Coordinates of C-alpha atoms and ligand atoms in Angstrom, one line a residue:
X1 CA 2.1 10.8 -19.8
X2 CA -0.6 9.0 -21.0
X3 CA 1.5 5.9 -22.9
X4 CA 3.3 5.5 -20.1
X5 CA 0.5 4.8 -17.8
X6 CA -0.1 1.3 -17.2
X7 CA -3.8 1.1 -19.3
X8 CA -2.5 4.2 -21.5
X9 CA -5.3 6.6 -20.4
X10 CA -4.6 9.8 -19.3
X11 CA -7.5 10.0 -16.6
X12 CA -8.0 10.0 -13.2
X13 CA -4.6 9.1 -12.5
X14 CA -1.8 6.8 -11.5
X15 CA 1.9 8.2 -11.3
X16 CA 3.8 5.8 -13.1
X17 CA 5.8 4.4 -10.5
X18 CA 2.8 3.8 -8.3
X19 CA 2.8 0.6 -6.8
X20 CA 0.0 -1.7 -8.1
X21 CA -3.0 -1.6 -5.9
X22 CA -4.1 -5.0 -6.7
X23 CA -1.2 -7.2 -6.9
X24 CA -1.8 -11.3 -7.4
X25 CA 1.1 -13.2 -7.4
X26 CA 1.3 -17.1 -8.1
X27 CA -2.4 -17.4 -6.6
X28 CA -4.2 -20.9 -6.4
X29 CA -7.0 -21.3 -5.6
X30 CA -8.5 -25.1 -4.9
X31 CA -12.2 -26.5 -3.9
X32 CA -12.0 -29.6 -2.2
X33 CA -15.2 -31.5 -1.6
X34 CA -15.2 -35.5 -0.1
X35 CA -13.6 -36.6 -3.2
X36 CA -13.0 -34.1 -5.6
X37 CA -10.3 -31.0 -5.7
X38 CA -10.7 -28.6 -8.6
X39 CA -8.0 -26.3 -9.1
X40 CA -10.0 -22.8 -10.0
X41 CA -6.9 -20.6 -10.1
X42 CA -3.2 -22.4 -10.8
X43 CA -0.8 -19.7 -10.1
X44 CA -2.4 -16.7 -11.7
X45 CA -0.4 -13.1 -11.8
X46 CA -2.5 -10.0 -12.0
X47 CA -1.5 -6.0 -11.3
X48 CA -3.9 -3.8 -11.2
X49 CA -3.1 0.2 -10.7
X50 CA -5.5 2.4 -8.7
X51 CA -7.8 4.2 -11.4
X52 CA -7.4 1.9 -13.4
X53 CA -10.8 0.5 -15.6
X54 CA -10.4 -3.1 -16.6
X55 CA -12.2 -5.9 -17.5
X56 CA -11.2 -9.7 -17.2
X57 CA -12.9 -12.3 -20.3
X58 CA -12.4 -15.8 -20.8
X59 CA -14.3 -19.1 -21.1
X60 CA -16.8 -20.4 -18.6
X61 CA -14.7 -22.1 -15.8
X62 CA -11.6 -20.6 -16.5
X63 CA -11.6 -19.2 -12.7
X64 CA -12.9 -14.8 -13.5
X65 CA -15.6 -15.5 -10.8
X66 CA -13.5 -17.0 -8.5
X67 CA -10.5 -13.9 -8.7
X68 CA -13.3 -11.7 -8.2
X69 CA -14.9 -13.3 -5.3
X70 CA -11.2 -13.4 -3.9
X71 CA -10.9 -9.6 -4.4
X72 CA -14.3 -8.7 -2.8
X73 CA -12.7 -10.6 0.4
X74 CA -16.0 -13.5 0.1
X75 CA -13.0 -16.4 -0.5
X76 CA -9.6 -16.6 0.2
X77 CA -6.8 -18.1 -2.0
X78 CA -5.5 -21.3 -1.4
X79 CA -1.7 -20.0 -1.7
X80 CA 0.4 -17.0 -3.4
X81 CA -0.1 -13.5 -2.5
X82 CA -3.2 -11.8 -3.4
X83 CA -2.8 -8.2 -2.4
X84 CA -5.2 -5.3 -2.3
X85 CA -4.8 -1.5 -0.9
X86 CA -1.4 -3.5 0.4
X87 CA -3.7 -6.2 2.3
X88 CA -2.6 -9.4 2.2
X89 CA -6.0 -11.5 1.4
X90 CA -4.5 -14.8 2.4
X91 CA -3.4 -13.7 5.6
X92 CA -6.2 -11.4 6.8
X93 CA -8.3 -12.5 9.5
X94 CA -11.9 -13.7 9.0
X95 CA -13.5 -10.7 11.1
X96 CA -10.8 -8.4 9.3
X97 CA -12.2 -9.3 5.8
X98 CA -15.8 -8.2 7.0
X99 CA -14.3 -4.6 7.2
X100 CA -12.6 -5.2 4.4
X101 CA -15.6 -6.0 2.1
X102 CA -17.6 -2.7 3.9
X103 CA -15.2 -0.3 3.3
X104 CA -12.9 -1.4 0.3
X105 CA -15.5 -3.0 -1.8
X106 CA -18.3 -2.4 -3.9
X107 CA -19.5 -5.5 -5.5
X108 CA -22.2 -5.5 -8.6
X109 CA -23.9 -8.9 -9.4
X110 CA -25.2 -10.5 -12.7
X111 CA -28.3 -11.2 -11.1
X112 CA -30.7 -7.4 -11.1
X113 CA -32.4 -9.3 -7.8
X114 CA -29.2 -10.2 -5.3
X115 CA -28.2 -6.3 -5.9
X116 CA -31.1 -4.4 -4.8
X117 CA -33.9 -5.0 -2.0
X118 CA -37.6 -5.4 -3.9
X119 CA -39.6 -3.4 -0.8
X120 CA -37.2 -0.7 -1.2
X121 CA -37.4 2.4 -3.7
X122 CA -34.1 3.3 -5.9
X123 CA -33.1 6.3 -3.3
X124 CA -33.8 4.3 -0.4
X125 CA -31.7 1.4 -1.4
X126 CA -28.9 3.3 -1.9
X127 CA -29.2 5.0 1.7
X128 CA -29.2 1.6 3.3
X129 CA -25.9 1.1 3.3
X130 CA -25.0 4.5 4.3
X131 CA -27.5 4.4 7.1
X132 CA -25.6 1.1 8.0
X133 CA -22.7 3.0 8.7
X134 CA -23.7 5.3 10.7
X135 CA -24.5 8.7 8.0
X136 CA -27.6 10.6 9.3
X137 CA -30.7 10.7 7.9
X138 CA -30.1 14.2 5.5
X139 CA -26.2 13.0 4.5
X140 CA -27.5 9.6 3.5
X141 CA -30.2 11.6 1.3
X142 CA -27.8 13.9 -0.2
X143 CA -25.3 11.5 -0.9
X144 CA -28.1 9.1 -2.5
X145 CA -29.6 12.3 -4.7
X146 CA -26.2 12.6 -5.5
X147 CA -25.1 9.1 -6.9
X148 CA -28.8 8.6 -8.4
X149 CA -28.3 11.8 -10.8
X150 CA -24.6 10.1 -11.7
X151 CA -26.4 6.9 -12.6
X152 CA -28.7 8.9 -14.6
X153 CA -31.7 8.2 -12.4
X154 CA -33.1 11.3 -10.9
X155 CA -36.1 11.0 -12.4
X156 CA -36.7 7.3 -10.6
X157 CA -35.8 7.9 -7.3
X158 CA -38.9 6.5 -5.6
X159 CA -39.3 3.4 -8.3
X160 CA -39.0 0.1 -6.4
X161 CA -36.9 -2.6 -8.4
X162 CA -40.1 -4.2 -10.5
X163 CA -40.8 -0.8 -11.7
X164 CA -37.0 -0.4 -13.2
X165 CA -35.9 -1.8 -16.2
X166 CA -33.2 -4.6 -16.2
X167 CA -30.6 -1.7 -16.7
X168 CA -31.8 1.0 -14.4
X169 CA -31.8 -1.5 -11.5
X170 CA -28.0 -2.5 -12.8
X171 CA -27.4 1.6 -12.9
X172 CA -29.0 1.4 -9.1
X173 CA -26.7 -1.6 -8.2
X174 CA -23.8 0.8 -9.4
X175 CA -25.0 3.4 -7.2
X176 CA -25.5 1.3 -4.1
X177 CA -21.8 -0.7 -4.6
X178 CA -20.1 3.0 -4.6
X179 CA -22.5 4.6 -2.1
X180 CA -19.8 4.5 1.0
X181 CA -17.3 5.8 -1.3
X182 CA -15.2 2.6 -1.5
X183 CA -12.0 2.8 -3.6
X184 CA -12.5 -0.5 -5.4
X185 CA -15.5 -1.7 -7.6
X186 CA -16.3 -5.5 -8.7
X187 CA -18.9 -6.4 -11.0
X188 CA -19.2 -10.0 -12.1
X189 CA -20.9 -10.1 -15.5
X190 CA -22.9 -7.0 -14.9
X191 CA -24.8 -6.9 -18.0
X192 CA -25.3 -11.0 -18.5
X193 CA -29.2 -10.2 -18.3
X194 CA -29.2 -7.3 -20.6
X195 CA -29.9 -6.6 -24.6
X196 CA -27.0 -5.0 -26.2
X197 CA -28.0 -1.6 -26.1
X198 CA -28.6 -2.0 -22.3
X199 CA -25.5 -3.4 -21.7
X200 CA -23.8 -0.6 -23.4
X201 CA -25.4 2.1 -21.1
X202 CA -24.7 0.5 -18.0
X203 CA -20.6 0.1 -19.2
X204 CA -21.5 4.0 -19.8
X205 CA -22.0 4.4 -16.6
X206 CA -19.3 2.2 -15.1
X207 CA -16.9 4.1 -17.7
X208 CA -18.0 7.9 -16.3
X209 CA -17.9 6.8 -12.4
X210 CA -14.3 5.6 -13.6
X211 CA -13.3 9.0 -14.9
X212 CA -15.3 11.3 -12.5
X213 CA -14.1 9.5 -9.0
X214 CA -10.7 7.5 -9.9
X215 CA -12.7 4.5 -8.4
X216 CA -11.0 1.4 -9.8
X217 CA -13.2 -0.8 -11.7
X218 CA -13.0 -4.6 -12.2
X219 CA -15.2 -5.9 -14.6
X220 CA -15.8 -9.8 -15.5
X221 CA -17.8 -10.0 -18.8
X222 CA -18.5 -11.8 -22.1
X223 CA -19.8 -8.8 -23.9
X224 CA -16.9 -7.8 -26.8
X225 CA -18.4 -4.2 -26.2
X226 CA -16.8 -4.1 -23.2
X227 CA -13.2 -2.8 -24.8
X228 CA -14.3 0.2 -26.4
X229 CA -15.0 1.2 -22.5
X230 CA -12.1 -0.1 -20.6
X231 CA -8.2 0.8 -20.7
X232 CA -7.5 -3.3 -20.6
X233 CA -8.7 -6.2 -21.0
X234 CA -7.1 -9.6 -19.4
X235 CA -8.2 -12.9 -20.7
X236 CA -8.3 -15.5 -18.5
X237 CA -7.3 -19.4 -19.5
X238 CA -7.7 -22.6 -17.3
X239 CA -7.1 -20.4 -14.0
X240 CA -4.2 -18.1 -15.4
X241 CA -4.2 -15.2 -17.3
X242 CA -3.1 -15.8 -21.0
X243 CA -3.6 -12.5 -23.5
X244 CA -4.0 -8.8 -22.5
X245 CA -5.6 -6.0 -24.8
X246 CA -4.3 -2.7 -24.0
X247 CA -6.1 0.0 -25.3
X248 CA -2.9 2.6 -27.6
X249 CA -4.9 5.7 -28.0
X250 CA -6.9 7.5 -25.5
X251 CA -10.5 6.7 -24.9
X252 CA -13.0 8.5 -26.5
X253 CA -16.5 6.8 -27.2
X254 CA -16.8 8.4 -30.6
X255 CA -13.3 7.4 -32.0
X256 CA -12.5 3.6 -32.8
X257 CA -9.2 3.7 -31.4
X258 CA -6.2 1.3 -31.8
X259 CA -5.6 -1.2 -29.4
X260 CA -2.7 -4.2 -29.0
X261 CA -2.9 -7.5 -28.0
X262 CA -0.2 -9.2 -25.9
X263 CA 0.5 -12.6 -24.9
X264 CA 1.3 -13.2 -21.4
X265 CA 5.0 -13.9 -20.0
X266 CA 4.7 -15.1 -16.2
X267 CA 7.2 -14.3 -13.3
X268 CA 9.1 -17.9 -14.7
X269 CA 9.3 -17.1 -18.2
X270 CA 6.1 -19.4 -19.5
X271 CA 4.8 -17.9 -21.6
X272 CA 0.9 -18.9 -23.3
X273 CA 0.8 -19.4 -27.2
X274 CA -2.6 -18.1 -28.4
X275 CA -4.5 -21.5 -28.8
X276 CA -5.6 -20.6 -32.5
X277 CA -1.9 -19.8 -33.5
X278 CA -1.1 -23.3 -31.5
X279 CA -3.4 -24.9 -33.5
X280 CA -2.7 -23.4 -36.6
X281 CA 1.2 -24.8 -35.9
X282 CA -0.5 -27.7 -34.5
X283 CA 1.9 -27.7 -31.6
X284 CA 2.1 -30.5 -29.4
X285 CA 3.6 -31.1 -26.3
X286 CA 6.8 -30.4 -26.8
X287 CA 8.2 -27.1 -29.7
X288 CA 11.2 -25.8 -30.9
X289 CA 12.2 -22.5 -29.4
X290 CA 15.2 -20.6 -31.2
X291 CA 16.4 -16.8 -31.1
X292 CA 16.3 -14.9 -34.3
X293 CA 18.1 -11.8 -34.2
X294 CA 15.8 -9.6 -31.8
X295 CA 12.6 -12.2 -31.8
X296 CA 12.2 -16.0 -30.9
X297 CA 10.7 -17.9 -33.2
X298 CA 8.7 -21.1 -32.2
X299 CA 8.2 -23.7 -34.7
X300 CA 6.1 -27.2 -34.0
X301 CA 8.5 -30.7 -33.0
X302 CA 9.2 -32.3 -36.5
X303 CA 9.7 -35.5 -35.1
X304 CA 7.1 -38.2 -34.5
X305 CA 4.1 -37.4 -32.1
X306 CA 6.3 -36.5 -28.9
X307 CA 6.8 -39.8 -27.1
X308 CA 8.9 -41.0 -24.4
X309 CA 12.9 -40.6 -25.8
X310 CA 14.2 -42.7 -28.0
X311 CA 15.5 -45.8 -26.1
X312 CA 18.0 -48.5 -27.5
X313 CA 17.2 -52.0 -28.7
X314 CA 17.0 -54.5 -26.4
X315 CA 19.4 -56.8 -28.0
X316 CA 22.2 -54.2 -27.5
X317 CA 23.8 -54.4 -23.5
X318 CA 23.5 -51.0 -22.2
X319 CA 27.0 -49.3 -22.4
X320 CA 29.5 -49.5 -19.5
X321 CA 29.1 -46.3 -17.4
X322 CA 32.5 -44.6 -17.3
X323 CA 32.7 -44.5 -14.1
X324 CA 32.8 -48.3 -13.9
X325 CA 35.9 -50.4 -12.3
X326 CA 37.9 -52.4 -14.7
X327 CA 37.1 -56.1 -14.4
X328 CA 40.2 -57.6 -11.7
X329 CA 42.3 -60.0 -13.4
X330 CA 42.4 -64.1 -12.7
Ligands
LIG401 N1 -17.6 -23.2 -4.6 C1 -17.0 -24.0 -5.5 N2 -16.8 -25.3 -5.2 C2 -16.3 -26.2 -6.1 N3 -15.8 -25.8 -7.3 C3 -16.0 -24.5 -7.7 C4 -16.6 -23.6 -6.8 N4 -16.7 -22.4 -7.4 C5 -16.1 -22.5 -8.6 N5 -15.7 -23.8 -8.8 C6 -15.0 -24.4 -10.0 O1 -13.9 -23.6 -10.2 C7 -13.7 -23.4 -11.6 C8 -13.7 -21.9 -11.9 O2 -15.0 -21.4 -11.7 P1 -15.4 -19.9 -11.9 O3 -16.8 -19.7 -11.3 O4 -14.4 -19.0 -11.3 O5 -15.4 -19.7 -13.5 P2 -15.8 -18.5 -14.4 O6 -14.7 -18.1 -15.2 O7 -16.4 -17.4 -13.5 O8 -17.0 -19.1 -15.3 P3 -18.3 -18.5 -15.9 O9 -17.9 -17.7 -17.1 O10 -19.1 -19.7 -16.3 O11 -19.0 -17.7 -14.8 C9 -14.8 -24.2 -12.3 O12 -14.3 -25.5 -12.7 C10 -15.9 -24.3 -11.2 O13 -16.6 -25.5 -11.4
LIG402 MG1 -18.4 -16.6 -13.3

């Protein structure tokens, strides 16, 4: 079953005709300030199954921060359908979404100091928001002992934040985002602050919760790393998603294993040519698209730099539509 499995992993895992647990359809997403309006998102499609590991990439502004902060419920789309657990996010009341991000969401931040409170040691951080909803004193401990031995952190359970490293307080974060169980994970640029290595330990992490719990993991990075770790990878151009890497082979950390790239098609056919194979055709606006046998094949406009069409000299009268009436006689 596993290359049938949307991601092609056999783990913790989705039937294949599961409906997809996150399911973006045609979502904008616009800022409007007095006189500006940037469009962050133009009609971006994303499905996302429930176990599923994945991790979105692209250039800086291309919109990865704003999906996420649409998933965690802190935005709402402009228009489309941006769906999660079968939630509508555009639709969902205010008060609603504040449920919504408690229960549904754990969210991990780039930033080691908006994750964690500095007072606090690692255990007791992650029994805050357990204590917040309602666990007593002993379950909040247990659960915290727990999650801090996952995370690798046994050892540091009564280290505040300034006496972690930059990765232990990101393994912390992890532990607090997944302390009240929630189905869904975020994590925007997780490792941005961290050395290589680091970075790799705290995917390690993300990568073992994945397989252990069936949590589903989103994961906005610029670390390359990141694929030997996830089943996917979506990239993400001017507020749509363009190319997806789908891991062929199961995962295993020690193995190198295969992987394919894909373009993406959209629900109306457009498809996104890769911009170095664009360039490489140096295709304009406008390209020729023919079918050849069982593939297309898409070649650059031979004419002259696509203009306006061609229109006819001015010294010629236009011709006499057919439909015209013939001229009355004297
Ligand atoms: N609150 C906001 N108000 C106005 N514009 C915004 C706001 N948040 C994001 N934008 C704009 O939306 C676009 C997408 O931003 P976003 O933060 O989603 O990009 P990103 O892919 O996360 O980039 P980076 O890799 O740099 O974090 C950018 O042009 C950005 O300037
Ligand atoms: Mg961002």
């Amino acid at each position: 079953m596993t290359a049938d499995r949307p991601g092609g992993r056999d783990a913790p895992l989705a039937p294949v005709l599961e409906q997809p647990y996150i399911r973006c359809e045609d979502v904008f997403k616009i800022y409007k300030s007095d006189e500006l309006e940037v469009v962050a998102l133009r009609g971006l499609d994303l499905e996302v199954y429930r176990g599923e590991m994945m991790a979105l990439v692209g250039a800086s502004g291309s919109g990865k921060s704003t999906l996420l902060n649409i998933l965690a419920g802190l935005d709402q789309p402009s228009a489309g359908r941006g769906e999660v657990g079968g939630r509508d996010l555009l639709t969902t009341p205010a008060e609603e979404l504040v449920d919504y991000r408690r229960s549904e969401v754990g969210f991990v931040w780039q930033q080691t100091g908006r994750n964690l409170i500095p007072y606090l040691g690692a255990r007791a951080n992650i029994e805050m928001p357990l204590m917040i909803e309602g666990a007593s004193r002993g379950a909040a401990r247990e659960r915290a002992t727990d999650l801090l031995e996952r995370v690798g952190l046994a050892d540091k359970a009564r280290n505040r934040p300034d006496q972690l490293s930059g990765g232990e307080q990101q393994r912390v974060a992890i532990a607090v985002a997944l302390a009240n169980n929630p189905p869904l994970l975020l994590a925007d640029e997780p490792t941005g602050e961290l050395d290589n290595a680091t970075a790799g330990e705290v995917f390690d992490v993300f990568a073992q919760l994945n397989e252990q719990t069936g949590v589903t993991i989103v994961i906005v990075t610029h670390d390359a790393s990141i694929i030997e770790r996830v089943h996917r990878v979506v990239a993400f151009r001017d507020g749509k998603t363009s190319a997806e890497i789908v891991r062929r082979t199961r995962f295993s950390r020690e193995e190198q294993s295969d992987v394919d790239e894909y373009a993406v098609v959209d629900r109306s056919g457009r498809l996104q040519v890769p911009r170095d194979i664009a360039d490489a055709l140096g295709l304009g606006r406008r390209a020729r698209v023919s079918l050849v046998g069982d593939h297309i094949e898409v070649r650059a406009d031979d004419g002259a730099a696509a203009g306006p069409p061609p229109r006819a000299p001015s010294n010629v009268p236009p011709p006499t539509p057919p439909s015209a009436p013939p001229p009355e006689a004297p």
